[in-house]
Coordinates of C-alpha atoms in Angstrom, one line a residue:
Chain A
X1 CA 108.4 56.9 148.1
X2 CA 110.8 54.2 147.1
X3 CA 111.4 53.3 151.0
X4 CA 107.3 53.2 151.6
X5 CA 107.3 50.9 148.3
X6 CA 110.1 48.7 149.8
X7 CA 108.4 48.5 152.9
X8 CA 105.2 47.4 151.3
X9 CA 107.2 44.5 149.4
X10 CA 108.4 43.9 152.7
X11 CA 104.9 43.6 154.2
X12 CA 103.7 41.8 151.3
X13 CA 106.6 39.0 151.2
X14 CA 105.7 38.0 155.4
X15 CA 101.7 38.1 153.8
X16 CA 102.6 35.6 151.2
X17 CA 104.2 33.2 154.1
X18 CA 101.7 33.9 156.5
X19 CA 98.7 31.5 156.4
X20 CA 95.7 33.3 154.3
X21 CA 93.7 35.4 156.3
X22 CA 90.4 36.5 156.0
X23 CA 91.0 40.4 154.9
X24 CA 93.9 41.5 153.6
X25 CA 95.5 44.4 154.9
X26 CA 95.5 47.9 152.3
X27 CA 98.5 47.9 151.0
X28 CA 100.5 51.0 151.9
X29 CA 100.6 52.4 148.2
X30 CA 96.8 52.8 148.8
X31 CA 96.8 54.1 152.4
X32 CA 99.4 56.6 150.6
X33 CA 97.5 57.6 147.9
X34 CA 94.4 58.1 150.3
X35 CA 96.6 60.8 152.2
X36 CA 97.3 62.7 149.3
X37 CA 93.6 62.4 148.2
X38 CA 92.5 63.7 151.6
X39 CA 94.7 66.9 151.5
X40 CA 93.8 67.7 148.1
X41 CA 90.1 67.3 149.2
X42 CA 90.5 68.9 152.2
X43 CA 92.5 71.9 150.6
X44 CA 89.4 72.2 147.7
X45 CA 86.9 72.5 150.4
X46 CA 89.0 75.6 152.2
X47 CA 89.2 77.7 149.0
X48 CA 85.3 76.6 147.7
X49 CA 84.2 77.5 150.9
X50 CA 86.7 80.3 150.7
X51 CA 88.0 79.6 154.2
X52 CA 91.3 81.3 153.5
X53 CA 91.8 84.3 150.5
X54 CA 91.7 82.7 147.4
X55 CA 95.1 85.4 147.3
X56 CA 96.9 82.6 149.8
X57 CA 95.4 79.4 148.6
X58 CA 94.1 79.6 145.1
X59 CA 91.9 76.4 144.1
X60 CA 93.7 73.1 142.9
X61 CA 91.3 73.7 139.9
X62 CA 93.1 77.1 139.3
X63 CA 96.7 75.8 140.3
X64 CA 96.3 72.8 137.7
X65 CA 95.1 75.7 134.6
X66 CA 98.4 77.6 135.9
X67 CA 100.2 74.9 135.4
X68 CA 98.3 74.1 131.8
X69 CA 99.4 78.1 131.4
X70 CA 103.0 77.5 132.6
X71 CA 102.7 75.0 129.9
X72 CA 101.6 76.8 126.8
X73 CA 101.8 80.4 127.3
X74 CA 104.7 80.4 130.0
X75 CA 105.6 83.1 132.4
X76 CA 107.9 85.9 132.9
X77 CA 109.2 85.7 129.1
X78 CA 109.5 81.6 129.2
X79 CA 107.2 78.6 129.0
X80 CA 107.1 75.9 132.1
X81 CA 109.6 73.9 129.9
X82 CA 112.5 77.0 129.1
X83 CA 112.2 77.5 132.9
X84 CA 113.0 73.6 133.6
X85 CA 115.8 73.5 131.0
X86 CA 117.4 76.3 132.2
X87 CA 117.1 74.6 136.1
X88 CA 118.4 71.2 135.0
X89 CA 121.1 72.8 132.6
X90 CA 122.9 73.9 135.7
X91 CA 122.0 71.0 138.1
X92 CA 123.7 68.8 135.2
X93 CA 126.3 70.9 134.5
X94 CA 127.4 71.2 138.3
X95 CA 126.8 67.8 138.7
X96 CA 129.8 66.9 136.0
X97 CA 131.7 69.6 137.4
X98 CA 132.0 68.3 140.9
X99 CA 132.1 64.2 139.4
X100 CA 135.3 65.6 137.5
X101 CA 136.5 67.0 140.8
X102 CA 135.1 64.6 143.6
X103 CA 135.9 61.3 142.5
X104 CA 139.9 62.2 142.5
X105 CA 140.0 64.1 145.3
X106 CA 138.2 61.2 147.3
X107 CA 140.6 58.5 145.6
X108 CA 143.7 61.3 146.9
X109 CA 141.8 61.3 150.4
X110 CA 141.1 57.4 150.7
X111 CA 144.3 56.2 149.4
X112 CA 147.2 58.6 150.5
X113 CA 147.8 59.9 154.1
X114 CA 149.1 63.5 152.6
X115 CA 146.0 63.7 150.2
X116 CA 144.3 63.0 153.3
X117 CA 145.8 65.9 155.1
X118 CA 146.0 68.5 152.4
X119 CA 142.0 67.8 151.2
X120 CA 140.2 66.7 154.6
X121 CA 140.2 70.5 156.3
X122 CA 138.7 71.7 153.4
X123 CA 136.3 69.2 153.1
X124 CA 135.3 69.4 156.3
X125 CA 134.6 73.7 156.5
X126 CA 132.8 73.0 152.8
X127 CA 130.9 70.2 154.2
X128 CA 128.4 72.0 156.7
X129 CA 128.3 75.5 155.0
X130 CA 125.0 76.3 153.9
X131 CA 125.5 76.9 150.3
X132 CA 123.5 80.5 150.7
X133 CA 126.1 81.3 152.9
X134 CA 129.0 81.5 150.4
X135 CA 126.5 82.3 147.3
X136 CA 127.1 86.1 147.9
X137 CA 131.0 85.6 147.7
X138 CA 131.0 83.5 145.1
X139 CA 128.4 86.2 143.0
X140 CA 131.0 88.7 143.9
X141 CA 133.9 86.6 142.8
X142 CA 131.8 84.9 139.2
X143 CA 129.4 87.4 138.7
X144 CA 125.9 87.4 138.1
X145 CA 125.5 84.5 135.4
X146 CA 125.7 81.4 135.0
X147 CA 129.2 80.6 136.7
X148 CA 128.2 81.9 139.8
X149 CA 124.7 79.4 140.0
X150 CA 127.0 76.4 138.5
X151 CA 129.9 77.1 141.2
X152 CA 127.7 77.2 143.7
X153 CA 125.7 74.0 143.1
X154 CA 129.0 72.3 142.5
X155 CA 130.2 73.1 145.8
X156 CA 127.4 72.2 146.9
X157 CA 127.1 68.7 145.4
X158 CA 131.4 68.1 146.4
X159 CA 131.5 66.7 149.5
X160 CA 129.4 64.1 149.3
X161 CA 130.6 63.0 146.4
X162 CA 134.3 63.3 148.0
X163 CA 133.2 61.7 150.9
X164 CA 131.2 58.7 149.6
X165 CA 134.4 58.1 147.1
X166 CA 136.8 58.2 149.9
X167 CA 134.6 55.6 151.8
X168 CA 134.2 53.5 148.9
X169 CA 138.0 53.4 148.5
X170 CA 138.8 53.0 152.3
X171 CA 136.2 49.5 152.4
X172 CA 137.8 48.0 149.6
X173 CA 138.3 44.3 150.5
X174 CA 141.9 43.4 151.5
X175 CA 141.4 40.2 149.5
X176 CA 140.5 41.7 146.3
X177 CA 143.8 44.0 146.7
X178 CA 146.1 41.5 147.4
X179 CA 145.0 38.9 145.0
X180 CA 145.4 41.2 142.2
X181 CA 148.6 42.4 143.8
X182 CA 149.6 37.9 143.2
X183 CA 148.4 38.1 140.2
X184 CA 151.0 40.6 139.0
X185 CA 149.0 44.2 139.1
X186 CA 151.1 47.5 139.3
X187 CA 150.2 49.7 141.8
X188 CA 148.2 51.8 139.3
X189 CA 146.6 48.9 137.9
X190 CA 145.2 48.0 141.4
X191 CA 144.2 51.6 141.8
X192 CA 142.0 50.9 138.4
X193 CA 141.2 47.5 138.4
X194 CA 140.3 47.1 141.9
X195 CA 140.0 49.8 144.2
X196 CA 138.2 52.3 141.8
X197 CA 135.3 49.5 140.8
X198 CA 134.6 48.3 144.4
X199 CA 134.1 52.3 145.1
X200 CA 131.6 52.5 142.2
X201 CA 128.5 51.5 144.3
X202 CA 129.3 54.1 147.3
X203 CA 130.3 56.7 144.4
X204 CA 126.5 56.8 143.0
X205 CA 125.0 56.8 146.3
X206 CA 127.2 60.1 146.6
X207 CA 126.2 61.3 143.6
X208 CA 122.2 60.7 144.3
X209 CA 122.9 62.7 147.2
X210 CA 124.8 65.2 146.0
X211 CA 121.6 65.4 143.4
X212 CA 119.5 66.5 146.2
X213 CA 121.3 68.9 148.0
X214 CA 122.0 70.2 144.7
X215 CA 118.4 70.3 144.1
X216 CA 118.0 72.5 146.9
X217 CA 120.4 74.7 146.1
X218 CA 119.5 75.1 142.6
X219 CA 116.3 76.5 143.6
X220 CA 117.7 78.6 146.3
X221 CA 120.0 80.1 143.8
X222 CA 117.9 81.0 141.3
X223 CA 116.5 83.2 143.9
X224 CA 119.1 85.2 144.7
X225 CA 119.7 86.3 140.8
X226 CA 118.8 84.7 137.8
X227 CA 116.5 85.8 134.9
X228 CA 115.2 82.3 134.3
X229 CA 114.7 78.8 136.3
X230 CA 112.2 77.6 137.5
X231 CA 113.1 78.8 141.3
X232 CA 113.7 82.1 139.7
X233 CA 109.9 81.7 138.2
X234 CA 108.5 81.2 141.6
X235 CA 110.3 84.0 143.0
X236 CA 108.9 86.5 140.4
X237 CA 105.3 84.5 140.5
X238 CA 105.5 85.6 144.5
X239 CA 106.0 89.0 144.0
X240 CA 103.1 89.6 141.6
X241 CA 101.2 87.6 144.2
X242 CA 100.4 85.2 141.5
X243 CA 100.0 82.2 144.4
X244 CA 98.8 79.4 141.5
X245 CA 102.0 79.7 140.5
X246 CA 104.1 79.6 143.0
X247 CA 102.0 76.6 144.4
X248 CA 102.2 75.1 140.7
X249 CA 106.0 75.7 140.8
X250 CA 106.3 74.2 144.0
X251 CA 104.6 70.9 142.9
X252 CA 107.0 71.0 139.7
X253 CA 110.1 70.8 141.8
X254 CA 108.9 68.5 143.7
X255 CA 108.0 66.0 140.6
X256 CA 111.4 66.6 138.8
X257 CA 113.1 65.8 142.3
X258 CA 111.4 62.7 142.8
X259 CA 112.1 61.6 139.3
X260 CA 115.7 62.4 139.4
X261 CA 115.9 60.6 142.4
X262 CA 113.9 57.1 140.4
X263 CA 116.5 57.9 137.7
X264 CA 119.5 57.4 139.6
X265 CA 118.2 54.8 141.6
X266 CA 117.6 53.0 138.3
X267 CA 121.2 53.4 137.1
X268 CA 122.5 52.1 140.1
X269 CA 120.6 49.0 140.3
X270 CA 121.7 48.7 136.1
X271 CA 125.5 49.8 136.7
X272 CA 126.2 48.0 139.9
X273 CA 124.2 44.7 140.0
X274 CA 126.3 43.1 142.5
X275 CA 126.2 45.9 145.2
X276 CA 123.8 44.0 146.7
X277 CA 125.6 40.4 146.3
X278 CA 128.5 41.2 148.2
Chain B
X1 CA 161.8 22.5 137.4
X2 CA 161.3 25.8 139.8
X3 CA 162.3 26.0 143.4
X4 CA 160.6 28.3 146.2
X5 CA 162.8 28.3 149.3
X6 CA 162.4 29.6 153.0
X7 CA 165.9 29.8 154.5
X8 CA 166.0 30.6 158.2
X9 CA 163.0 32.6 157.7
X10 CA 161.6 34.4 161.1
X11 CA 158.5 36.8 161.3
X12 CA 158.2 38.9 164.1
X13 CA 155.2 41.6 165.1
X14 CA 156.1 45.0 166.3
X15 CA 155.4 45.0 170.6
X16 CA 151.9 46.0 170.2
X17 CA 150.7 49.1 172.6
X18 CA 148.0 48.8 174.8
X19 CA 146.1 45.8 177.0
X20 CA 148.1 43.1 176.6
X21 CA 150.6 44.4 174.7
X22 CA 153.9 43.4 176.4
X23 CA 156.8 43.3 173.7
X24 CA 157.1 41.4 170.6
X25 CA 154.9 39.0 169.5
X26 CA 157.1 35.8 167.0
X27 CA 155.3 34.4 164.9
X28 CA 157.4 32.3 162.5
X29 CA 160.8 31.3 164.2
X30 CA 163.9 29.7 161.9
X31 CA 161.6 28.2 159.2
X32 CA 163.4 26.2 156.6
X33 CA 161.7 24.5 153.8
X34 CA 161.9 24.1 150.1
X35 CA 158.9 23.4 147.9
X36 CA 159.7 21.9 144.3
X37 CA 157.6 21.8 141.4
X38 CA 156.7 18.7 141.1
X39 CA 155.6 19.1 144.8
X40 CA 152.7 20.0 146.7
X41 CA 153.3 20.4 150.2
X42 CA 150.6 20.6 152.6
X43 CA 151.4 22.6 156.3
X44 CA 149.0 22.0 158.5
X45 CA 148.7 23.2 162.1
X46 CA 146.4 24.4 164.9
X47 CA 144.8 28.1 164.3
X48 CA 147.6 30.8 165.7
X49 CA 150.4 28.6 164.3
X50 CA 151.2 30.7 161.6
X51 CA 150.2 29.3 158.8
X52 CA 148.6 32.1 157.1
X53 CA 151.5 34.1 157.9
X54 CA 153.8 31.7 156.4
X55 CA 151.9 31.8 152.9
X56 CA 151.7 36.0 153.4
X57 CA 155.3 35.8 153.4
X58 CA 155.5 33.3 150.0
X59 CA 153.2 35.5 148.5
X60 CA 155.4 38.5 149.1
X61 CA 152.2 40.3 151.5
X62 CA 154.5 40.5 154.3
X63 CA 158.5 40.9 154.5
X64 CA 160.0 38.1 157.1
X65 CA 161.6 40.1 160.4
X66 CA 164.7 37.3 159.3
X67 CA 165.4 35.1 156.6
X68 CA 165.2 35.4 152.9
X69 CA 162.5 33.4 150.4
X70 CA 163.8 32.9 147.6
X71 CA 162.3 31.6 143.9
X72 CA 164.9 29.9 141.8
X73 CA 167.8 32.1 143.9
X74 CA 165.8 35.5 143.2
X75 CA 165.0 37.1 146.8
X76 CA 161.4 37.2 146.8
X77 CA 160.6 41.1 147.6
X78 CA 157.1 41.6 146.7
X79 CA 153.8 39.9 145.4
X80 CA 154.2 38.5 142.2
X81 CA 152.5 36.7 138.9
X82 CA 155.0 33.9 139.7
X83 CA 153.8 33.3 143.1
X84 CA 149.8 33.6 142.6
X85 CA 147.2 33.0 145.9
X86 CA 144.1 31.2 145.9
X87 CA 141.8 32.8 148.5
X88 CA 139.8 30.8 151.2
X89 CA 136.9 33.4 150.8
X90 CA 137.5 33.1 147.0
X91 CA 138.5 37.2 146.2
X92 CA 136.7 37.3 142.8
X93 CA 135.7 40.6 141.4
X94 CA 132.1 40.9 141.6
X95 CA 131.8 43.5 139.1
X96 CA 133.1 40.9 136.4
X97 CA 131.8 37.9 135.3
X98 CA 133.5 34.1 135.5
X99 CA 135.3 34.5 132.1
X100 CA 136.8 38.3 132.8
X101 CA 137.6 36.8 136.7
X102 CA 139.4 34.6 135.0
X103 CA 140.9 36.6 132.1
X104 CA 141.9 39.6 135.1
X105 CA 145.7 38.9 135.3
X106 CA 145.8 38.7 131.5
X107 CA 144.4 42.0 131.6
X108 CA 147.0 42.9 133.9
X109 CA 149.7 41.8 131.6
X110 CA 148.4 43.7 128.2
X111 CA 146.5 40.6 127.1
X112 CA 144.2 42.1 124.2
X113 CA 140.8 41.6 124.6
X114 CA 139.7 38.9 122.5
X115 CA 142.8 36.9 122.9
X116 CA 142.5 36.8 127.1
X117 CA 138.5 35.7 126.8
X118 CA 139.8 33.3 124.2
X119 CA 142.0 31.8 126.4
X120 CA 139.6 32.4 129.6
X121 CA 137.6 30.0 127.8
X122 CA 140.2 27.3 127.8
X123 CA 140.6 27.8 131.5
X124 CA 137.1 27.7 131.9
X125 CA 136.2 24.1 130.0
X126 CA 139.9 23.3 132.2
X127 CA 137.8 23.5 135.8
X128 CA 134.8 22.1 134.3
X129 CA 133.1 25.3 133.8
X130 CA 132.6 25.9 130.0
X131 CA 129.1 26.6 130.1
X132 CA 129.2 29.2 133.0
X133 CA 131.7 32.2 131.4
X134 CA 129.0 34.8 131.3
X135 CA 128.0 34.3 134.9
X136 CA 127.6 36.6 137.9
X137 CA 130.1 35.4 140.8
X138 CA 126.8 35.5 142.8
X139 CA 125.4 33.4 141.0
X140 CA 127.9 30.8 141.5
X141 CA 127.9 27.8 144.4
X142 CA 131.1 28.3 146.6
X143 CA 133.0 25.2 144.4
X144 CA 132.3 26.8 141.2
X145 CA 133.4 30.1 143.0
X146 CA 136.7 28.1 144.1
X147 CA 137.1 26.6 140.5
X148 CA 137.2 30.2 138.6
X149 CA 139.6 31.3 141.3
X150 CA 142.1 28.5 140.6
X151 CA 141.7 29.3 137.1
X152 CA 142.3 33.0 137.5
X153 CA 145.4 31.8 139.2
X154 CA 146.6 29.4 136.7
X155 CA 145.7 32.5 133.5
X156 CA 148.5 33.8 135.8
X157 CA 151.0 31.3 134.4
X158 CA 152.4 31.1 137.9
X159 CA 155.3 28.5 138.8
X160 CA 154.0 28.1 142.4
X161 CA 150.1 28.4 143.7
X162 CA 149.6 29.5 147.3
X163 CA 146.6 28.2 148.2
X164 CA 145.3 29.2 151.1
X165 CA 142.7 27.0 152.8
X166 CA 140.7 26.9 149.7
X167 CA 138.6 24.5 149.9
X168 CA 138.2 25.6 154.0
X169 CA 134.8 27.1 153.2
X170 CA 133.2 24.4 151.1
X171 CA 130.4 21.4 152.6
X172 CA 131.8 18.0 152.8
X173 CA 130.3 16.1 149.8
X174 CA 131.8 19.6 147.5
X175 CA 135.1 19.3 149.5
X176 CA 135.6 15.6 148.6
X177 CA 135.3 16.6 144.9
X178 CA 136.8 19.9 145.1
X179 CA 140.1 18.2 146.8
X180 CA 140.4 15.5 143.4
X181 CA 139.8 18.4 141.1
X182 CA 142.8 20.2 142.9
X183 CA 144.7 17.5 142.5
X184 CA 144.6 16.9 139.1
X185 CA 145.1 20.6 137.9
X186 CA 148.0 21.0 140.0
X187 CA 149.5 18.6 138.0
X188 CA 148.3 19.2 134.8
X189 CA 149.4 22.6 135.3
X190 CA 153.5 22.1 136.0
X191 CA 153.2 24.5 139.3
X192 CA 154.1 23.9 142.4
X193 CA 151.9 24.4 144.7
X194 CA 151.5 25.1 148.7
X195 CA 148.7 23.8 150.7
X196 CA 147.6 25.8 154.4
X197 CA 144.5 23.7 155.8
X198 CA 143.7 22.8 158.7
X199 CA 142.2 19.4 157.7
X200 CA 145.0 16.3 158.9
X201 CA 142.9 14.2 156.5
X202 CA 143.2 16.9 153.2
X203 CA 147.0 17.5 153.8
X204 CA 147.5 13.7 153.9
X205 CA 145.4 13.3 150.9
X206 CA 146.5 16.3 148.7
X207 CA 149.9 16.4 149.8
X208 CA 153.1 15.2 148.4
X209 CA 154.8 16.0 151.8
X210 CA 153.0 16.8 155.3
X211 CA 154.7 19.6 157.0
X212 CA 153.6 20.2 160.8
X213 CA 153.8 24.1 162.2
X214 CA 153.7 24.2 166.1
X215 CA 152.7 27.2 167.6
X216 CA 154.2 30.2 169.8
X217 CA 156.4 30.7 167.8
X218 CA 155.4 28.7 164.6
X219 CA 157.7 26.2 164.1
X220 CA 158.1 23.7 161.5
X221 CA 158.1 20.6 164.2
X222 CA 157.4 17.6 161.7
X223 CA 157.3 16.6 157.8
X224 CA 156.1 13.2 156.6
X225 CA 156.0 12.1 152.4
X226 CA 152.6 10.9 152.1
X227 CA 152.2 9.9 148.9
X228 CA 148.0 8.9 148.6
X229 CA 148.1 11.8 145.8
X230 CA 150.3 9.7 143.5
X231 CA 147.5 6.8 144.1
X232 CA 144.5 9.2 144.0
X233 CA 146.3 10.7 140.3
X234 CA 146.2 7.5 139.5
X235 CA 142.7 6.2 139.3
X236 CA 142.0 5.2 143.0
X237 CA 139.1 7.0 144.1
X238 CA 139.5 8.9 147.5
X239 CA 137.0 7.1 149.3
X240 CA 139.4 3.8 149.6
X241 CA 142.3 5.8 150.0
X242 CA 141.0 7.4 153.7
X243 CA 139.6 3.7 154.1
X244 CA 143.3 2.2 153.6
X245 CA 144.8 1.3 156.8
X246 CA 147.7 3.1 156.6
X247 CA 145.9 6.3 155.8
X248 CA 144.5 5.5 159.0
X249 CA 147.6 5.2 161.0
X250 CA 149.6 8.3 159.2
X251 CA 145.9 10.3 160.4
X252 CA 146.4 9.1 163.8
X253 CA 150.6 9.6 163.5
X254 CA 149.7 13.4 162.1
X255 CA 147.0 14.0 165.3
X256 CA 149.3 12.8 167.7
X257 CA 151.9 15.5 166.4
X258 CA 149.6 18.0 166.3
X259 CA 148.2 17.3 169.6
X260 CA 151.5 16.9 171.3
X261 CA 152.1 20.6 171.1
X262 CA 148.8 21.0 172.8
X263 CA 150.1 19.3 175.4
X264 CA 153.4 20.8 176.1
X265 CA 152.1 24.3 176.3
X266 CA 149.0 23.0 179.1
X267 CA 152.5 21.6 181.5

């Protein structure tokens, strides 16, 4: 959304210099909110005319009073809001977790050769294991609870957050080390006076994408066992065949992904102004 | 008065492996020079001369193959507040503003807070900058950049400034200012300073003494007083001094010196 809203600033900016033309072209905000119009349209007509079961595609009329329902009265012993709680409880509390373990061990791997050594292999088996791989193990090795969902984010949500601290480290300016190093810094007070600020920038673009593949996780978690969520909610919505729900769950994940995402692209433009004047 | 020595220093790169790579590569052979002070000496010389290398090794970045440096008879065996650089591409922190660019090596020494911005501010009205402490380093034209870096230098307390082409990056009309400004708060601040630029005319003008590196290996071929700084710290404006004639003729001496290298290597 933010890229298609970047790219119409784009367009708009080469508008503006362009001599005035007769029509101005939609801007792609519009075009974009024509799509979504159209599907929604399109998808009322298939259950009015009741093209598919109403069973499979409930109407958006019914999926928006689920969601009023979800709401106010809740479902499977929690309200839409208990269900989100719970979700974002764990997405936040594995998101600290693997801050308070990613950032050092990415400083460890970009700044010393046997940090490198000892960390990188396991980096790299964590990195492309599909988190639903290990979530069994891990259920057998935390139990049930909430450990188990919270481990299992976190490791998730690690490497990237290892990986882009690393980075940040290892493109540190050569400049910005050795004046400080004239200027009479330690070698610890380089490490946080220097190197550790320049890797700021590449450290929250870790941590917006460890936010999404933890997002993904989350909800694939809350599948496998969990009395509450809102992944778990769509789970027990699709059993029951309750399809308003799960649709109306759907489009909740959806909305609190897209906001997380705004959210930490707002902190990042606040916290590291100068990324971008470099 | 402080003293920063080279005695018979010699820098030498490890043979490098791969295309090209046939044995050793020297780049500074037997340099010998002392730098005062009171002093601001200028080396000039072609690009590969080793000029950089030769402030590296003041600076403490890089340990000479042969040789000691030496600052008032201590070895030099690291970077140090005493010895502090002034970047060509400026190396301010982006992430602070002017006043806590300036106030870093404070910071580094245990400064408290309010103390180090206190006397950031000093520096800052110092370099003509009093208004501009709470600015963004992006915000800032490259002379203003170069100003809060010679006064994150001079927070330093430093007895010598390594400056290494700082002015290199700057237009012509900011140059001709900058080089003035340097001038003056060199001497106001009791360092010594050494000069790397590539400009015959800015060594002449800035410099107390001239010194000439020659390439493959850099050699220290040539060293003339000049003397136009004493005029220029003294009221005349630098304009007449590069219109003097015997600017002239020490700019046509220096190119000749420079260029006879050139020549030597193409027979």
């Amino acid at each position: 959304m933010t890229l298609l809203s970047e790219l119409d600033a784009l367009a708009g900016e080469t508008n503006d210099t362009a001599p005035a033309r007769a029509a101005r072209p939609l801007p792609i905000a519009v075009i974009s909110a024509l799509t979504i119009g159209v599907i929604i349209g399109l998808w009322a007509l298939a259950s009015a005319y009741a093209l598919v079961s109403p069973v499979f595609l409930p109407s958006p009329r019914q999926v928006v009073i689920a969601l009023y329902n979800l709401v106010v009265k809740g479902f499977v012993d929690a309200t839409l809001a208990e269900h989100v709680g719970a979700s974002l409880y764990r997405i936040f509390g594995a998101l600290i977790a693997s801050i308070l373990i990613g950032i050092p061990a990415g400083l460890a791997i970009g700044t010393s050769r046997v940090g490198r050594g000892i960390l990188d292999p396991i980096v790299e088996f964590l990195r492309p294991l599909p988190p639903l791989a290990y979530l069994p193990l891990i259920i057998i090795w935390v139990g049930i609870g909430e450990a188990s969902k919270i481990t299992v984010i976190a490791l998730s949500m690690l490497p990237s957050i290892i990986l882009s601290t690393s980075a940040g480290v290892r493109a540190v300016s050569k400049d910005h080390v050795n004046a400080a190093r004239s200027l009479g810094a330690s070698k610890a007070q380089v490490l946080r006076e220097v190197v550790l600020p320049s890797a700021v920038p590449s450290i929250l673009t870790g941590i917006r994408i460890a936010l999404g593949a933890g997002w993904t996780t989350l909800v694939a978690a809350e599948l496998v066992a969990a009395t509450s969520g809102i992944g778990f909610m769509i789970q027990s919505a699709a059993q029951f065949l309750v399809t308003d729900i799960v649709i109306a769950g759907i489009i909740v994940i959806a909305l609190i992904a897209i906001v997380l995402e705004y959210v930490a692209r707002l902190i990042e433009r606040r916290l590291v102004p100068w990324a971008s004047h470099r | 008065m402080s003293i920063l020595t080279f005695r018979n220093v010699s820098l030498t790169y490890p043979a490098r492996t791969g295309k090209g790579g046939a044995g050793e590569k020297r780049v500074l052979d037997g340099i010998n020079l002392q730098v005062a002070s009171d002093e601001l000496v200028a080396i000039i010389g072609r690009s590969g001369s080793g000029k950089t290398s030769l402030l590296n090794l003041a600076a403490g970045f890089l340990t000479p193959t042969a040789g000691t440096i030496t600052v008032d008879g201590t070895p030099v065996t690291g970077p140090g507040a005493d010895r502090a650089v002034v970047f060509q591409d400026d190396a301010l922190y982006p992430w602070l503003d002017a006043r806590d660019n300036i106030a870093f090596p404070l910071k580094l020494k245990g400064v408290p807070l309010a103390e180090r911005r206190a006397k950031a501010e000093v520096l800052l009205a110092r370099v003509g900058l009093a208004d501009a402490g709470d600015r963004h380093i992006w915000e800032l034209s490259g002379g203003m950049r170069q100003r809060v870096g010679i006064a994150r230098a001079l927070a330093a307390e430093p007895r010598f400034l390594l400056l290494d082409e700082p002015l290199g990056a700057l237009d012509a009309l900011t140059r001709t200012r900058m080089q003035d400004f340097l001038l003056r708060i060199k001497a106001e601040s009791g360092a010594g300073a050494v000069l790397i630029t590539h400009s015959i005319e800015e060594a002449l003008l800035l410099g107390t003494r001239v010194v000439v590196l020659s390439p493959n290996p850099g050699r220290l071929t040539a060293e003339i007083e000049a003397g136009f700084n004493a005029e220029i710290l003294n009221g005349a404006s630098v304009a007449d001094v590069k219109a003097s004639p015997i600017f002239k003729r020490m700019h046509a001496g220096l190119t000749g010196l420079i260029h006879a290298g050139e020549e030597e290597l193409a027979a």
